[in-house]
XYZ file of C-alpha atoms in Angstrom:
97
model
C 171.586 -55.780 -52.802
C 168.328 -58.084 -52.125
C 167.033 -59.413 -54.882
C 164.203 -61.810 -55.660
C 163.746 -64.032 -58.589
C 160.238 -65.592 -59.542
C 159.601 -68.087 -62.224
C 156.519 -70.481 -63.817
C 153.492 -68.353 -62.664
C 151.567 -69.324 -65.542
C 148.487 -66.896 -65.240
C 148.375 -67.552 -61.863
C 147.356 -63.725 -60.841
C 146.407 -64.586 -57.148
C 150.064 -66.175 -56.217
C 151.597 -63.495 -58.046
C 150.240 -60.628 -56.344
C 150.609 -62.294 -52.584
C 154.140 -62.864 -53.489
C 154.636 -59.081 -54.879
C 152.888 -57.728 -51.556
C 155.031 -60.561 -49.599
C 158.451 -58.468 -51.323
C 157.192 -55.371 -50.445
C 157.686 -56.376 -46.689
C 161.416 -57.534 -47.390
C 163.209 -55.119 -48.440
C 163.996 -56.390 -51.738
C 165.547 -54.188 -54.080
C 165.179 -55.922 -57.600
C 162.792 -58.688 -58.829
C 163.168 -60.663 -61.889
C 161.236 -63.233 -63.619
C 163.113 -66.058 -64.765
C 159.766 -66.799 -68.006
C 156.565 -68.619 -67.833
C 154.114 -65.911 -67.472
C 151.725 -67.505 -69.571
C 149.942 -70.766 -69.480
C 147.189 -73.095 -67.460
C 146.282 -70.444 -65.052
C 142.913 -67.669 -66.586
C 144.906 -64.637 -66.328
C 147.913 -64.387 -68.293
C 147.560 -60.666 -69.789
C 146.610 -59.215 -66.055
C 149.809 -61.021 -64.569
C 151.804 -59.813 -67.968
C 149.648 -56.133 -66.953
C 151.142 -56.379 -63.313
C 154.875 -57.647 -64.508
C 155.206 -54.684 -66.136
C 153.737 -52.025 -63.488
C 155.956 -53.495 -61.380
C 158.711 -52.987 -62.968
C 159.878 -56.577 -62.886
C 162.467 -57.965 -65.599
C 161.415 -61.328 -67.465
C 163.426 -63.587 -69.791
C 160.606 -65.525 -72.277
C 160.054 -68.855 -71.202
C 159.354 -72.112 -73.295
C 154.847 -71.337 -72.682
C 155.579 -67.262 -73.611
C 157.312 -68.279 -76.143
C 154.595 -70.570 -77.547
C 152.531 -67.706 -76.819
C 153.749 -65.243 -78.473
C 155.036 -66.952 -81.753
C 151.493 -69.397 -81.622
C 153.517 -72.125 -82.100
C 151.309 -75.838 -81.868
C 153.247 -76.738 -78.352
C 155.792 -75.243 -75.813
C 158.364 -77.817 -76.327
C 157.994 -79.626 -73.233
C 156.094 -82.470 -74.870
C 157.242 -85.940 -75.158
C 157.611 -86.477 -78.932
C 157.663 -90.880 -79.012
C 156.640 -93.366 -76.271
C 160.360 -93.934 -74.909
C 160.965 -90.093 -73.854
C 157.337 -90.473 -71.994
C 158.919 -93.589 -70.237
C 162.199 -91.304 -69.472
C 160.489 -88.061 -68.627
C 158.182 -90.736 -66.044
C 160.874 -92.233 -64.382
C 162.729 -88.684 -63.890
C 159.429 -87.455 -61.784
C 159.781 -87.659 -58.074
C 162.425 -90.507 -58.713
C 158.952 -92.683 -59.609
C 159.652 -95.603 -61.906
C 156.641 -96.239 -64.508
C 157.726 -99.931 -65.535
């Protein structure tokens, strides 16, 4: 069985539907969405619209969650000044000191 899994396309409706009519042309069986639906991008119910004409299976992620609960952040923020330092050092291997 193919399958394809998608993930963070945070009201991004454009990528989502070139990557849906990329699938078509593959063969793939099953797609499922591994969260993130929501978030940054200007489109979030039309991608949550085409998600579900689709047929595709989602898990929540940490922004639908947020989302749907309205809770203040998605729980990706950096809470004091030395997880800012850590979560900067851990991008692209970069050092911030």
């Amino acid at each position: 069985m193919k399958i394809a899994v998608l993930g963070d396309i945070h009201s991004n409706l454009a990528a989502l539907e070139a990557v849906i009519s990329n699938l078509k042309g593959q063969s793939v069986e099953q797609i499922f969405c591994v969260g993130d639906l929501v978030g940054y991008g200007p489109w979030p119910n039309e991608v949550i619209e085409l998600i579900k004409a689709n047929g595709i299976n989602a898990v929540m992620g940490n922004y639908d969650e947020a989302v749907a609960y309205t809770l203040p952040v998605c729980g990706c923020n950096y809470k004091s000044d030395a997880e800012r330092q850590r979560g900067g050092s851990v991008y692209l291997g970069l050092r911030l000191n």
